[in-house]
Amino acid sequence: MSQFDDTFEDLNSYLYNRLKQEIWNQVYQHGTKLRQEHLAKEYGVSRTPILRVLERLTAENILEYVPRRGFFVKRLSLDEMLNIFALREVLDGAAAKACALHASDEDIEEIRQFFAKFQGKWSSDLEQEYVIVDQQFHSRLTKLSGNKLLQEINDSFSINQFSYQKGLMRPPIETLAEHQSIIHAIVERDPLKAQLLAMEHIQKSMENIRLRFDEHKFPNR
Amino acid sequence: MSQFDDTFEDLNSYLYNRLKQEIWNQVYQHGTKLRQEHLAKEYGVSRTPILRVLERLTAENILEYVPRRGFFVKRLSLDEMLNIFALREVLDGAAAKACALHASDEDIEEIRQFFAKFQGKWSSDLEQEYVIVDQQFHSRLTKLSGNKLLQEINDSFSINQFSYQKGLMRPPIETLAEHQSIIHAIVERDPLKAQLLAMEHIQKSMENIRLRFDEHKFPNR
DNA sequence: CCGTTGCTTTTTGAATGCAAAAATCACTAT
DNA sequence: ATAGTGATTTTTGCATTCAAAAAGCAACGG
């Protein structure tokens, strides 16, 4: 795995990946303060390399830094969540458009196969797998757009972490159809259509968040 | 100025702003290696706070970090430049749309006045001022969109630094008209039109970069 | 019972020290 | 000259230290 390479290559990026992963996995809850000494002990290093990582994750908007107080796992308000989706709308739109324009035929063929295994009946296992493939699909489109900035932005600002949280996803049946139609537009090399469909796709997810929030006031915090 | 507040508030953000500014002002050329000791002496501090800042600017894509080698002022290739504009196209589009939708009447009135002083004849002074106002205009739209993420992204990834570099700007006469029509669409509360015009506006700047690059191979090594 | 005050402990911010890697330079041999 | 080699200097990476700020806590008074 690439995580192992990082281990030997460079302590800094190893710690970075590890902490980011643990935040992702909710080892540290939203709002938690990350004490430097604690992390240092946990990872068997001193505070110095920890601080570098904290600084970096802060710049990526995954942590929040309050001078003289410390670093906290960022807790997202409804507004911030909606902002993320408003952003994803245009980013994923741009990625889909660029794919339709620039991706190679082989890459497009690969995309076409992405959801092949989800044609039959749904099972609980399959639904779980779908969440992963969904995420891979979006990240693949971003990659194939050829715009590295798009990738970097998606990795920052908690965008990916947040978008695929448990409890926020729409039912696969809904989103599968949307994914298929985006793929279709890309296969047809119709940039505008791909863009608009990708944007609608995210808009609907955004609407979903809004609804859930209104209902349960969110089981978070 | 807010820069002064930062000075007294927090060494970290003071150093951050200062170094960022100096990179902006080309005190350190693209590609230059930033030696920690040198910066520490320059700013009269130790390497520790410097390192934090370097780490942060790296996450913002303004510096490049090579393990065991150091931090370098990032040099942008043509592709990276075009990527920035491809991104700005959708970001500024989203901002303009959000303004047309959500900005208050007072804020819109303020925007309407932005380019009032550029109605008459052009002078060299006025052209210089226009560059500033241009930048303020775009950043104002982003702010009024109400989406903080949009602002943060524009501040990161060298997007703003790069977009308003000397030598990349189009003639004011061209862009002024485009700015006016974007403003008009916002005043009319026409989100779609505002979005499309903003996107076209950036597209044209992108085309401009491409042309310049073809011509002179760019006077940037 | 709650809030305030002052003391103790914890945690952060920044400087310093030291080992290891990288860069530089001088020297040699081709 | 040029390429290659080894010694010296510089620079980075990480640990440690210490002062200053913040958090925690206990005694006190309302």
mmCIF file with all atom_site columns, N, CA and C in Angstrom, chain A residues 94-153:
data_model
loop_
_atom_site.group_PDB
_atom_site.id
_atom_site.type_symbol
_atom_site.label_atom_id
_atom_site.label_alt_id
_atom_site.label_comp_id
_atom_site.label_asym_id
_atom_site.label_entity_id
_atom_site.label_seq_id
_atom_site.pdbx_PDB_ins_code
_atom_site.Cartn_x
_atom_site.Cartn_y
_atom_site.Cartn_z
_atom_site.occupancy
_atom_site.B_iso_or_equiv
_atom_site.pdbx_formal_charge
_atom_site.auth_seq_id
_atom_site.auth_comp_id
_atom_site.auth_asym_id
_atom_site.auth_atom_id
_atom_site.pdbx_PDB_model_num
ATOM 1   N N  . ALA A 1 94  ? -17.499 20.802 -13.506 1.00 0.00 ? 94  ALA A N  1
ATOM 2   C CA . ALA A 1 94  ? -16.316 21.099 -14.312 1.00 0.00 ? 94  ALA A CA 1
ATOM 3   C C  . ALA A 1 94  ? -15.548 19.829 -14.646 1.00 0.00 ? 94  ALA A C  1
ATOM 4   N N  . ALA A 1 95  ? -15.467 18.925 -13.664 1.00 0.00 ? 95  ALA A N  1
ATOM 5   C CA . ALA A 1 95  ? -14.744 17.678 -13.898 1.00 0.00 ? 95  ALA A CA 1
ATOM 6   C C  . ALA A 1 95  ? -15.435 16.847 -14.977 1.00 0.00 ? 95  ALA A C  1
ATOM 7   N N  . ALA A 1 96  ? -16.752 16.728 -14.891 1.00 0.00 ? 96  ALA A N  1
ATOM 8   C CA . ALA A 1 96  ? -17.490 15.927 -15.866 1.00 0.00 ? 96  ALA A CA 1
ATOM 9   C C  . ALA A 1 96  ? -17.336 16.514 -17.270 1.00 0.00 ? 96  ALA A C  1
ATOM 10  N N  . LYS A 1 97  ? -17.421 17.822 -17.329 1.00 0.00 ? 97  LYS A N  1
ATOM 11  C CA . LYS A 1 97  ? -17.250 18.492 -18.618 1.00 0.00 ? 97  LYS A CA 1
ATOM 12  C C  . LYS A 1 97  ? -15.872 18.198 -19.204 1.00 0.00 ? 97  LYS A C  1
ATOM 13  N N  . ALA A 1 98  ? -14.855 18.363 -18.364 1.00 0.00 ? 98  ALA A N  1
ATOM 14  C CA . ALA A 1 98  ? -13.489 18.135 -18.844 1.00 0.00 ? 98  ALA A CA 1
ATOM 15  C C  . ALA A 1 98  ? -13.282 16.692 -19.275 1.00 0.00 ? 98  ALA A C  1
ATOM 16  N N  . CYS A 1 99  ? -13.915 15.756 -18.557 1.00 0.00 ? 99  CYS A N  1
ATOM 17  C CA . CYS A 1 99  ? -13.819 14.349 -18.948 1.00 0.00 ? 99  CYS A CA 1
ATOM 18  C C  . CYS A 1 99  ? -14.392 14.134 -20.340 1.00 0.00 ? 99  CYS A C  1
ATOM 19  N N  . ALA A 1 100 ? -15.581 14.687 -20.543 1.00 0.00 ? 100 ALA A N  1
ATOM 20  C CA . ALA A 1 100 ? -16.226 14.516 -21.840 1.00 0.00 ? 100 ALA A CA 1
ATOM 21  C C  . ALA A 1 100 ? -15.361 15.102 -22.950 1.00 0.00 ? 100 ALA A C  1
ATOM 22  N N  . LEU A 1 101 ? -14.627 16.140 -22.610 1.00 0.00 ? 101 LEU A N  1
ATOM 23  C CA . LEU A 1 101 ? -13.781 16.789 -23.610 1.00 0.00 ? 101 LEU A CA 1
ATOM 24  C C  . LEU A 1 101 ? -12.441 16.088 -23.814 1.00 0.00 ? 101 LEU A C  1
ATOM 25  N N  . HIS A 1 102 ? -11.775 15.784 -22.706 1.00 0.00 ? 102 HIS A N  1
ATOM 26  C CA . HIS A 1 102 ? -10.367 15.421 -22.812 1.00 0.00 ? 102 HIS A CA 1
ATOM 27  C C  . HIS A 1 102 ? -10.014 13.974 -22.507 1.00 0.00 ? 102 HIS A C  1
ATOM 28  N N  . ALA A 1 103 ? -10.876 13.244 -21.811 1.00 0.00 ? 103 ALA A N  1
ATOM 29  C CA . ALA A 1 103 ? -10.469 11.898 -21.383 1.00 0.00 ? 103 ALA A CA 1
ATOM 30  C C  . ALA A 1 103 ? -10.258 10.995 -22.592 1.00 0.00 ? 103 ALA A C  1
ATOM 31  N N  . SER A 1 104 ? -9.349  10.055 -22.439 1.00 0.00 ? 104 SER A N  1
ATOM 32  C CA . SER A 1 104 ? -9.074  9.127  -23.531 1.00 0.00 ? 104 SER A CA 1
ATOM 33  C C  . SER A 1 104 ? -10.192 8.098  -23.639 1.00 0.00 ? 104 SER A C  1
ATOM 34  N N  . ASP A 1 105 ? -10.294 7.472  -24.792 1.00 0.00 ? 105 ASP A N  1
ATOM 35  C CA . ASP A 1 105 ? -11.333 6.469  -24.998 1.00 0.00 ? 105 ASP A CA 1
ATOM 36  C C  . ASP A 1 105 ? -11.203 5.316  -24.000 1.00 0.00 ? 105 ASP A C  1
ATOM 37  N N  . GLU A 1 106 ? -9.956  4.927  -23.697 1.00 0.00 ? 106 GLU A N  1
ATOM 38  C CA . GLU A 1 106 ? -9.769  3.830  -22.734 1.00 0.00 ? 106 GLU A CA 1
ATOM 39  C C  . GLU A 1 106 ? -10.304 4.235  -21.359 1.00 0.00 ? 106 GLU A C  1
ATOM 40  N N  . ASP A 1 107 ? -9.960  5.447  -20.957 1.00 0.00 ? 107 ASP A N  1
ATOM 41  C CA . ASP A 1 107 ? -10.421 5.908  -19.642 1.00 0.00 ? 107 ASP A CA 1
ATOM 42  C C  . ASP A 1 107 ? -11.938 5.944  -19.586 1.00 0.00 ? 107 ASP A C  1
ATOM 43  N N  . ILE A 1 108 ? -12.535 6.376  -20.669 1.00 0.00 ? 108 ILE A N  1
ATOM 44  C CA . ILE A 1 108 ? -13.987 6.456  -20.693 1.00 0.00 ? 108 ILE A CA 1
ATOM 45  C C  . ILE A 1 108 ? -14.595 5.064  -20.629 1.00 0.00 ? 108 ILE A C  1
ATOM 46  N N  . GLU A 1 109 ? -13.951 4.131  -21.313 1.00 0.00 ? 109 GLU A N  1
ATOM 47  C CA . GLU A 1 109 ? -14.430 2.753  -21.244 1.00 0.00 ? 109 GLU A CA 1
ATOM 48  C C  . GLU A 1 109 ? -14.389 2.251  -19.796 1.00 0.00 ? 109 GLU A C  1
ATOM 49  N N  . GLU A 1 110 ? -13.332 2.601  -19.100 1.00 0.00 ? 110 GLU A N  1
ATOM 50  C CA . GLU A 1 110 ? -13.218 2.202  -17.692 1.00 0.00 ? 110 GLU A CA 1
ATOM 51  C C  . GLU A 1 110 ? -14.372 2.789  -16.870 1.00 0.00 ? 110 GLU A C  1
ATOM 52  N N  . ILE A 1 111 ? -14.649 4.032  -17.108 1.00 0.00 ? 111 ILE A N  1
ATOM 53  C CA . ILE A 1 111 ? -15.747 4.678  -16.388 1.00 0.00 ? 111 ILE A CA 1
ATOM 54  C C  . ILE A 1 111 ? -17.074 3.991  -16.677 1.00 0.00 ? 111 ILE A C  1
ATOM 55  N N  . ARG A 1 112 ? -17.218 3.594  -17.928 1.00 0.00 ? 112 ARG A N  1
ATOM 56  C CA . ARG A 1 112 ? -18.467 2.964  -18.336 1.00 0.00 ? 112 ARG A CA 1
ATOM 57  C C  . ARG A 1 112 ? -18.743 1.682  -17.531 1.00 0.00 ? 112 ARG A C  1
ATOM 58  N N  . GLN A 1 113 ? -17.672 1.023  -17.114 1.00 0.00 ? 113 GLN A N  1
ATOM 59  C CA . GLN A 1 113 ? -17.817 -0.242 -16.382 1.00 0.00 ? 113 GLN A CA 1
ATOM 60  C C  . GLN A 1 113 ? -18.017 -0.045 -14.886 1.00 0.00 ? 113 GLN A C  1
ATOM 61  N N  . PHE A 1 114 ? -17.920 1.178  -14.447 1.00 0.00 ? 114 PHE A N  1
ATOM 62  C CA . PHE A 1 114 ? -17.850 1.423  -13.009 1.00 0.00 ? 114 PHE A CA 1
ATOM 63  C C  . PHE A 1 114 ? -18.984 0.786  -12.214 1.00 0.00 ? 114 PHE A C  1
ATOM 64  N N  . PHE A 1 115 ? -20.186 0.942  -12.724 1.00 0.00 ? 115 PHE A N  1
ATOM 65  C CA . PHE A 1 115 ? -21.333 0.494  -11.928 1.00 0.00 ? 115 PHE A CA 1
ATOM 66  C C  . PHE A 1 115 ? -21.936 -0.800 -12.482 1.00 0.00 ? 115 PHE A C  1
ATOM 67  N N  . ALA A 1 116 ? -21.131 -1.525 -13.266 1.00 0.00 ? 116 ALA A N  1
ATOM 68  C CA . ALA A 1 116 ? -21.643 -2.723 -13.929 1.00 0.00 ? 116 ALA A CA 1
ATOM 69  C C  . ALA A 1 116 ? -22.217 -3.724 -12.930 1.00 0.00 ? 116 ALA A C  1
ATOM 70  N N  . LYS A 1 117 ? -21.542 -3.897 -11.811 1.00 0.00 ? 117 LYS A N  1
ATOM 71  C CA . LYS A 1 117 ? -21.972 -4.946 -10.876 1.00 0.00 ? 117 LYS A CA 1
ATOM 72  C C  . LYS A 1 117 ? -23.231 -4.572 -10.083 1.00 0.00 ? 117 LYS A C  1
ATOM 73  N N  . PHE A 1 118 ? -23.724 -3.382 -10.278 1.00 0.00 ? 118 PHE A N  1
ATOM 74  C CA . PHE A 1 118 ? -24.897 -2.974 -9.504  1.00 0.00 ? 118 PHE A CA 1
ATOM 75  C C  . PHE A 1 118 ? -26.190 -3.020 -10.309 1.00 0.00 ? 118 PHE A C  1
ATOM 76  N N  . GLN A 1 119 ? -26.196 -3.904 -11.324 1.00 0.00 ? 119 GLN A N  1
ATOM 77  C CA . GLN A 1 119 ? -27.380 -3.968 -12.185 1.00 0.00 ? 119 GLN A CA 1
ATOM 78  C C  . GLN A 1 119 ? -28.499 -4.807 -11.578 1.00 0.00 ? 119 GLN A C  1
ATOM 79  N N  . GLY A 1 120 ? -28.126 -5.836 -10.829 1.00 0.00 ? 120 GLY A N  1
ATOM 80  C CA . GLY A 1 120 ? -29.138 -6.771 -10.337 1.00 0.00 ? 120 GLY A CA 1
ATOM 81  C C  . GLY A 1 120 ? -29.867 -6.299 -9.091  1.00 0.00 ? 120 GLY A C  1
ATOM 82  N N  . LYS A 1 121 ? -30.181 -7.232 -8.239  1.00 0.00 ? 121 LYS A N  1
ATOM 83  C CA . LYS A 1 121 ? -30.905 -6.914 -6.998  1.00 0.00 ? 121 LYS A CA 1
ATOM 84  C C  . LYS A 1 121 ? -29.944 -6.349 -5.961  1.00 0.00 ? 121 LYS A C  1
ATOM 85  N N  . TRP A 1 122 ? -30.472 -5.510 -5.096  1.00 0.00 ? 122 TRP A N  1
ATOM 86  C CA . TRP A 1 122 ? -29.641 -4.916 -4.053  1.00 0.00 ? 122 TRP A CA 1
ATOM 87  C C  . TRP A 1 122 ? -29.603 -5.809 -2.817  1.00 0.00 ? 122 TRP A C  1
ATOM 88  N N  . SER A 1 123 ? -28.413 -5.930 -2.243  1.00 0.00 ? 123 SER A N  1
ATOM 89  C CA . SER A 1 123 ? -28.281 -6.565 -0.939  1.00 0.00 ? 123 SER A CA 1
ATOM 90  C C  . SER A 1 123 ? -27.589 -5.569 -0.016  1.00 0.00 ? 123 SER A C  1
ATOM 91  N N  . SER A 1 124 ? -27.578 -5.884 1.254   1.00 0.00 ? 124 SER A N  1
ATOM 92  C CA . SER A 1 124 ? -26.948 -4.968 2.204   1.00 0.00 ? 124 SER A CA 1
ATOM 93  C C  . SER A 1 124 ? -25.453 -4.810 1.904   1.00 0.00 ? 124 SER A C  1
ATOM 94  N N  . ASP A 1 125 ? -24.821 -5.943 1.580   1.00 0.00 ? 125 ASP A N  1
ATOM 95  C CA . ASP A 1 125 ? -23.399 -5.896 1.218   1.00 0.00 ? 125 ASP A CA 1
ATOM 96  C C  . ASP A 1 125 ? -23.156 -5.015 0.009   1.00 0.00 ? 125 ASP A C  1
ATOM 97  N N  . LEU A 1 126 ? -24.022 -5.205 -0.974  1.00 0.00 ? 126 LEU A N  1
ATOM 98  C CA . LEU A 1 126 ? -23.862 -4.471 -2.217  1.00 0.00 ? 126 LEU A CA 1
ATOM 99  C C  . LEU A 1 126 ? -24.028 -2.964 -1.970  1.00 0.00 ? 126 LEU A C  1
ATOM 100 N N  . GLU A 1 127 ? -24.949 -2.641 -1.089  1.00 0.00 ? 127 GLU A N  1
ATOM 101 C CA . GLU A 1 127 ? -25.156 -1.223 -0.799  1.00 0.00 ? 127 GLU A CA 1
ATOM 102 C C  . GLU A 1 127 ? -23.917 -0.610 -0.163  1.00 0.00 ? 127 GLU A C  1
ATOM 103 N N  . GLN A 1 128 ? -23.307 -1.396 0.726   1.00 0.00 ? 128 GLN A N  1
ATOM 104 C CA . GLN A 1 128 ? -22.072 -0.917 1.353   1.00 0.00 ? 128 GLN A CA 1
ATOM 105 C C  . GLN A 1 128 ? -20.983 -0.690 0.319   1.00 0.00 ? 128 GLN A C  1
ATOM 106 N N  . GLU A 1 129 ? -20.888 -1.652 -0.601  1.00 0.00 ? 129 GLU A N  1
ATOM 107 C CA . GLU A 1 129 ? -19.864 -1.519 -1.633  1.00 0.00 ? 129 GLU A CA 1
ATOM 108 C C  . GLU A 1 129 ? -20.150 -0.302 -2.509  1.00 0.00 ? 129 GLU A C  1
ATOM 109 N N  . TYR A 1 130 ? -21.415 -0.054 -2.709  1.00 0.00 ? 130 TYR A N  1
ATOM 110 C CA . TYR A 1 130 ? -21.801 1.056  -3.573  1.00 0.00 ? 130 TYR A CA 1
ATOM 111 C C  . TYR A 1 130 ? -21.276 2.396  -3.056  1.00 0.00 ? 130 TYR A C  1
ATOM 112 N N  . VAL A 1 131 ? -21.304 2.548  -1.748  1.00 0.00 ? 131 VAL A N  1
ATOM 113 C CA . VAL A 1 131 ? -20.811 3.798  -1.155  1.00 0.00 ? 131 VAL A CA 1
ATOM 114 C C  . VAL A 1 131 ? -19.362 4.033  -1.562  1.00 0.00 ? 131 VAL A C  1
ATOM 115 N N  . ILE A 1 132 ? -18.569 2.954  -1.493  1.00 0.00 ? 132 ILE A N  1
ATOM 116 C CA . ILE A 1 132 ? -17.162 3.054  -1.888  1.00 0.00 ? 132 ILE A CA 1
ATOM 117 C C  . ILE A 1 132 ? -17.030 3.401  -3.365  1.00 0.00 ? 132 ILE A C  1
ATOM 118 N N  . VAL A 1 133 ? -17.754 2.659  -4.179  1.00 0.00 ? 133 VAL A N  1
ATOM 119 C CA . VAL A 1 133 ? -17.636 2.847  -5.630  1.00 0.00 ? 133 VAL A CA 1
ATOM 120 C C  . VAL A 1 133 ? -18.105 4.250  -6.016  1.00 0.00 ? 133 VAL A C  1
ATOM 121 N N  . ASP A 1 134 ? -19.124 4.709  -5.363  1.00 0.00 ? 134 ASP A N  1
ATOM 122 C CA . ASP A 1 134 ? -19.623 6.066  -5.582  1.00 0.00 ? 134 ASP A CA 1
ATOM 123 C C  . ASP A 1 134 ? -18.487 7.069  -5.405  1.00 0.00 ? 134 ASP A C  1
ATOM 124 N N  . GLN A 1 135 ? -17.830 6.943  -4.266  1.00 0.00 ? 135 GLN A N  1
ATOM 125 C CA . GLN A 1 135 ? -16.720 7.839  -3.960  1.00 0.00 ? 135 GLN A CA 1
ATOM 126 C C  . GLN A 1 135 ? -15.612 7.717  -5.000  1.00 0.00 ? 135 GLN A C  1
ATOM 127 N N  . GLN A 1 136 ? -15.281 6.477  -5.354  1.00 0.00 ? 136 GLN A N  1
ATOM 128 C CA . GLN A 1 136 ? -14.254 6.255  -6.364  1.00 0.00 ? 136 GLN A CA 1
ATOM 129 C C  . GLN A 1 136 ? -14.638 6.881  -7.701  1.00 0.00 ? 136 GLN A C  1
ATOM 130 N N  . PHE A 1 137 ? -15.897 6.760  -8.019  1.00 0.00 ? 137 PHE A N  1
ATOM 131 C CA . PHE A 1 137 ? -16.385 7.300  -9.290  1.00 0.00 ? 137 PHE A CA 1
ATOM 132 C C  . PHE A 1 137 ? -16.139 8.802  -9.367  1.00 0.00 ? 137 PHE A C  1
ATOM 133 N N  . HIS A 1 138 ? -16.556 9.496  -8.342  1.00 0.00 ? 138 HIS A N  1
ATOM 134 C CA . HIS A 1 138 ? -16.377 10.949 -8.354  1.00 0.00 ? 138 HIS A CA 1
ATOM 135 C C  . HIS A 1 138 ? -14.905 11.327 -8.376  1.00 0.00 ? 138 HIS A C  1
ATOM 136 N N  . SER A 1 139 ? -14.116 10.577 -7.616  1.00 0.00 ? 139 SER A N  1
ATOM 137 C CA . SER A 1 139 ? -12.707 10.932 -7.574  1.00 0.00 ? 139 SER A CA 1
ATOM 138 C C  . SER A 1 139 ? -12.017 10.578 -8.901  1.00 0.00 ? 139 SER A C  1
ATOM 139 N N  . ARG A 1 140 ? -12.535 9.543  -9.552  1.00 0.00 ? 140 ARG A N  1
ATOM 140 C CA . ARG A 1 140 ? -11.989 9.173  -10.863 1.00 0.00 ? 140 ARG A CA 1
ATOM 141 C C  . ARG A 1 140 ? -12.297 10.253 -11.910 1.00 0.00 ? 140 ARG A C  1
ATOM 142 N N  . LEU A 1 141 ? -13.515 10.721 -11.895 1.00 0.00 ? 141 LEU A N  1
ATOM 143 C CA . LEU A 1 141 ? -13.892 11.794 -12.823 1.00 0.00 ? 141 LEU A CA 1
ATOM 144 C C  . LEU A 1 141 ? -12.992 13.005 -12.610 1.00 0.00 ? 141 LEU A C  1
ATOM 145 N N  . THR A 1 142 ? -12.796 13.336 -11.347 1.00 0.00 ? 142 THR A N  1
ATOM 146 C CA . THR A 1 142 ? -11.954 14.489 -11.040 1.00 0.00 ? 142 THR A CA 1
ATOM 147 C C  . THR A 1 142 ? -10.550 14.272 -11.577 1.00 0.00 ? 142 THR A C  1
ATOM 148 N N  . LYS A 1 143 ? -10.056 13.065 -11.385 1.00 0.00 ? 143 LYS A N  1
ATOM 149 C CA . LYS A 1 143 ? -8.702  12.765 -11.858 1.00 0.00 ? 143 LYS A CA 1
ATOM 150 C C  . LYS A 1 143 ? -8.616  12.848 -13.381 1.00 0.00 ? 143 LYS A C  1
ATOM 151 N N  . LEU A 1 144 ? -9.591  12.236 -14.029 1.00 0.00 ? 144 LEU A N  1
ATOM 152 C CA . LEU A 1 144 ? -9.558  12.209 -15.493 1.00 0.00 ? 144 LEU A CA 1
ATOM 153 C C  . LEU A 1 144 ? -9.783  13.586 -16.114 1.00 0.00 ? 144 LEU A C  1
ATOM 154 N N  . SER A 1 145 ? -10.299 14.508 -15.320 1.00 0.00 ? 145 SER A N  1
ATOM 155 C CA . SER A 1 145 ? -10.467 15.862 -15.847 1.00 0.00 ? 145 SER A CA 1
ATOM 156 C C  . SER A 1 145 ? -9.110  16.437 -16.234 1.00 0.00 ? 145 SER A C  1
ATOM 157 N N  . GLY A 1 146 ? -8.050  15.902 -15.622 1.00 0.00 ? 146 GLY A N  1
ATOM 158 C CA . GLY A 1 146 ? -6.717  16.384 -15.937 1.00 0.00 ? 146 GLY A CA 1
ATOM 159 C C  . GLY A 1 146 ? -6.337  17.644 -15.187 1.00 0.00 ? 146 GLY A C  1
ATOM 160 N N  . ASN A 1 147 ? -7.258  18.146 -14.387 1.00 0.00 ? 147 ASN A N  1
ATOM 161 C CA . ASN A 1 147 ? -6.978  19.361 -13.619 1.00 0.00 ? 147 ASN A CA 1
ATOM 162 C C  . ASN A 1 147 ? -6.618  18.978 -12.186 1.00 0.00 ? 147 ASN A C  1
ATOM 163 N N  . LYS A 1 148 ? -5.320  19.048 -11.900 1.00 0.00 ? 148 LYS A N  1
ATOM 164 C CA . LYS A 1 148 ? -4.842  18.636 -10.579 1.00 0.00 ? 148 LYS A CA 1
ATOM 165 C C  . LYS A 1 148 ? -5.410  19.501 -9.461  1.00 0.00 ? 148 LYS A C  1
ATOM 166 N N  . LEU A 1 149 ? -5.662  20.743 -9.789  1.00 0.00 ? 149 LEU A N  1
ATOM 167 C CA . LEU A 1 149 ? -6.238  21.642 -8.792  1.00 0.00 ? 149 LEU A CA 1
ATOM 168 C C  . LEU A 1 149 ? -7.565  21.102 -8.281  1.00 0.00 ? 149 LEU A C  1
ATOM 169 N N  . LEU A 1 150 ? -8.368  20.595 -9.187  1.00 0.00 ? 150 LEU A N  1
ATOM 170 C CA . LEU A 1 150 ? -9.658  20.036 -8.797  1.00 0.00 ? 150 LEU A CA 1
ATOM 171 C C  . LEU A 1 150 ? -9.468  18.939 -7.765  1.00 0.00 ? 150 LEU A C  1
ATOM 172 N N  . GLN A 1 151 ? -8.499  18.079 -8.022  1.00 0.00 ? 151 GLN A N  1
ATOM 173 C CA . GLN A 1 151 ? -8.216  17.011 -7.068  1.00 0.00 ? 151 GLN A CA 1
ATOM 174 C C  . GLN A 1 151 ? -7.808  17.562 -5.721  1.00 0.00 ? 151 GLN A C  1
ATOM 175 N N  . GLU A 1 152 ? -6.877  18.511 -5.769  1.00 0.00 ? 152 GLU A N  1
ATOM 176 C CA . GLU A 1 152 ? -6.344  19.032 -4.516  1.00 0.00 ? 152 GLU A CA 1
ATOM 177 C C  . GLU A 1 152 ? -7.433  19.704 -3.692  1.00 0.00 ? 152 GLU A C  1
ATOM 178 N N  . ILE A 1 153 ? -8.296  20.413 -4.367  1.00 0.00 ? 153 ILE A N  1
ATOM 179 C CA . ILE A 1 153 ? -9.380  21.076 -3.636  1.00 0.00 ? 153 ILE A CA 1
ATOM 180 C C  . ILE A 1 153 ? -10.315 20.055 -3.022  1.00 0.00 ? 153 ILE A C  1
#
